[in-house]
Amino acid sequence: MKITKLTTYRVPPRWMLLKIETDEGVVGWGEPVIEGRARTVETAVQEMEPYLIGQDPARINDLWQTMYRAGFYRGGAILMSAIAGIDQALWDIKGKVLGKPVYELLGGLVRDRMKMYSWVGGDRPSDIIEQIRTLQKGGFNTFKMNGTEELGMLDTSAKVDEAVRRVAEIRDAFGTTIEFGLDFHGRVAAPMAKTLLRELEQFRPLFVEEPVLAEQAEYYPRLAEMTSIPLAAGERMYSRFEFKNVFAAGGLSIVQPDLSHAGGITECLKIASMAEAYDITLAPHCPLGPVALAACLQVDFVSYNAVLQEQSMGIHYNKGGELLDYVINKEDFKIIDGYCNPLPKPGLGVEVDEARVIEASKNAPDWRNPVWRHDDGSVAEW
Ligand SMILES: O=C(O)[C@H](O)[C@@H](O)[C@@H](O)[C@H](O)CO
Ligand SMILES: [Mg+2]
């Protein structure tokens, strides 16, 4: 079998799907994308084509190593997202050729169902109580929200109180009948992280995500020393070579590689098993589309340390397109009592509605995240 064609489709709300065709008619789908940089990743995918056209799609490991090493420069959000989507599509082809879901090719199920969580609250966390109540009816009992609005590198007690009050209200309303993670989203700089973690400790959030920016990872062990709140990070780290330093330095209890940013299934499997050696749990990042989620679930169902899976249904980013819009086998993505079952179909387990994708790609928006500014006019971390 030989790879004959790669086609990318940028689609609402902010995703990109990749179709890889072969000379025997088997097609694989991937989701190579960096939110807000879809066109850049699209070009990176096109620049990878010479390594792929005419090659045997079964040789995923060699194709992965070639894409990673042959261009001399390596790593980073754009190149690793391009490789990620291509890798997903190659695993999709392999599973379809062998008639098995990818998890069967990786040693079979390590669990019967996977715990999912849902975002609440939006960019500037609001209406959280109501949104939790609504999602509880849909079976969710685990949530994530932004921990703060814009926050200066050094900010006021009033801002800290605002963040704490929001969490206190959640615990007042729901007690321990629900769990929730707080995403600091890179908005909290090191000078504020300790204060916020100390003040939030009493409410026992399930985790605090990106307690400081990934480029400040050396703070993770120091912050972990002063809090019992599990610290999580990983969506802005792109290969096992980045994660290895964080594992060795310590401080993280949860790693969150993104299956569409960190080299795909081939790379994230390696990250997951490295994490397990350090007793670190896995909670793949996935505010993206259905192919990305399907790839996450394939890794979740073979990784012992996988504990939570993000999914984007209802997320505040999904304006103009929703996760299941592009899926034919919607029923396989049903979340039952907050869990997802293994995807039964061969490959990644998602039947892409190609006609819908092609139609939607005709007017794909160039999504960008907002550029926030502090009161003094300086740019704020979003
Ligand atoms: O945890 C999450 O889902 C992420 O922090 C998410 O909010 C961002 O990755 C966003 O998608 C960037 O455009
Ligand atoms: Mg996050």
Short mmCIF file of N, CA and C in Angstrom, two decimals, residues 7-12 15-17 29 39 42 320 326 353-366:
data_model
loop_
_atom_site.label_atom_id
_atom_site.label_comp_id
_atom_site.label_asym_id
_atom_site.label_seq_id
_atom_site.Cartn_x
_atom_site.Cartn_y
_atom_site.Cartn_z
N THR A 7 -4.95 15.79 2.06
CA THR A 7 -5.83 16.95 1.87
C THR A 7 -6.20 17.52 3.23
N THR A 8 -6.03 18.82 3.37
CA THR A 8 -6.39 19.46 4.66
C THR A 8 -7.68 20.25 4.49
N TYR A 9 -8.49 20.24 5.54
CA TYR A 9 -9.75 20.99 5.56
C TYR A 9 -9.81 21.83 6.83
N ARG A 10 -9.66 23.12 6.71
CA ARG A 10 -9.89 23.98 7.88
C ARG A 10 -11.40 24.16 8.00
N VAL A 11 -11.92 23.88 9.21
CA VAL A 11 -13.38 23.90 9.41
C VAL A 11 -13.73 24.67 10.67
N PRO A 12 -14.97 25.24 10.72
CA PRO A 12 -15.43 25.87 11.97
C PRO A 12 -15.48 24.81 13.05
N TRP A 15 -10.81 24.31 13.82
CA TRP A 15 -10.10 23.04 13.70
C TRP A 15 -9.58 22.86 12.28
N MET A 16 -8.74 21.82 12.13
CA MET A 16 -8.34 21.41 10.78
C MET A 16 -8.30 19.89 10.73
N LEU A 17 -8.92 19.32 9.74
CA LEU A 17 -8.90 17.87 9.56
C LEU A 17 -8.03 17.54 8.36
N TRP A 29 -7.91 9.62 8.74
CA TRP A 29 -8.18 11.02 9.12
C TRP A 29 -7.34 11.40 10.34
N ARG A 39 -3.56 27.85 9.56
CA ARG A 39 -2.93 27.98 8.24
C ARG A 39 -1.43 27.66 8.31
N GLU A 42 -1.15 24.01 8.47
CA GLU A 42 -1.52 23.49 7.13
C GLU A 42 -0.30 23.52 6.20
N GLY A 320 -20.05 28.18 16.03
CA GLY A 320 -20.07 27.91 14.58
C GLY A 320 -19.75 26.47 14.23
N TYR A 326 -19.23 16.78 12.67
CA TYR A 326 -18.50 16.16 11.57
C TYR A 326 -18.39 14.64 11.73
N ASP A 353 -17.76 12.62 8.63
CA ASP A 353 -18.77 13.00 7.63
C ASP A 353 -18.06 13.90 6.61
N GLU A 354 -17.47 13.26 5.60
CA GLU A 354 -16.61 14.00 4.67
C GLU A 354 -17.38 15.09 3.92
N ALA A 355 -18.62 14.78 3.54
CA ALA A 355 -19.40 15.79 2.81
C ALA A 355 -19.58 17.04 3.67
N ARG A 356 -19.85 16.81 4.95
CA ARG A 356 -20.05 17.93 5.89
C ARG A 356 -18.76 18.71 6.06
N VAL A 357 -17.62 17.96 6.12
CA VAL A 357 -16.31 18.62 6.28
C VAL A 357 -16.02 19.49 5.07
N ILE A 358 -16.21 18.93 3.87
CA ILE A 358 -15.92 19.68 2.64
C ILE A 358 -16.80 20.94 2.57
N GLU A 359 -18.06 20.78 2.90
CA GLU A 359 -18.99 21.93 2.86
C GLU A 359 -18.54 22.99 3.86
N ALA A 360 -18.25 22.55 5.07
CA ALA A 360 -17.88 23.50 6.14
C ALA A 360 -16.54 24.18 5.83
N SER A 361 -15.68 23.49 5.09
CA SER A 361 -14.33 24.06 4.82
C SER A 361 -14.41 25.23 3.84
N LYS A 362 -15.58 25.39 3.20
CA LYS A 362 -15.69 26.46 2.20
C LYS A 362 -15.70 27.83 2.86
N ASN A 363 -16.09 27.88 4.14
CA ASN A 363 -16.03 29.20 4.80
C ASN A 363 -15.52 29.07 6.22
N ALA A 364 -14.35 28.47 6.29
CA ALA A 364 -13.74 28.29 7.62
C ALA A 364 -13.23 29.63 8.13
N PRO A 365 -13.53 29.98 9.37
CA PRO A 365 -13.04 31.25 9.92
C PRO A 365 -11.56 31.14 10.26
N ASP A 366 -10.86 32.26 10.19
CA ASP A 366 -9.48 32.27 10.71
C ASP A 366 -9.56 32.64 12.18
#
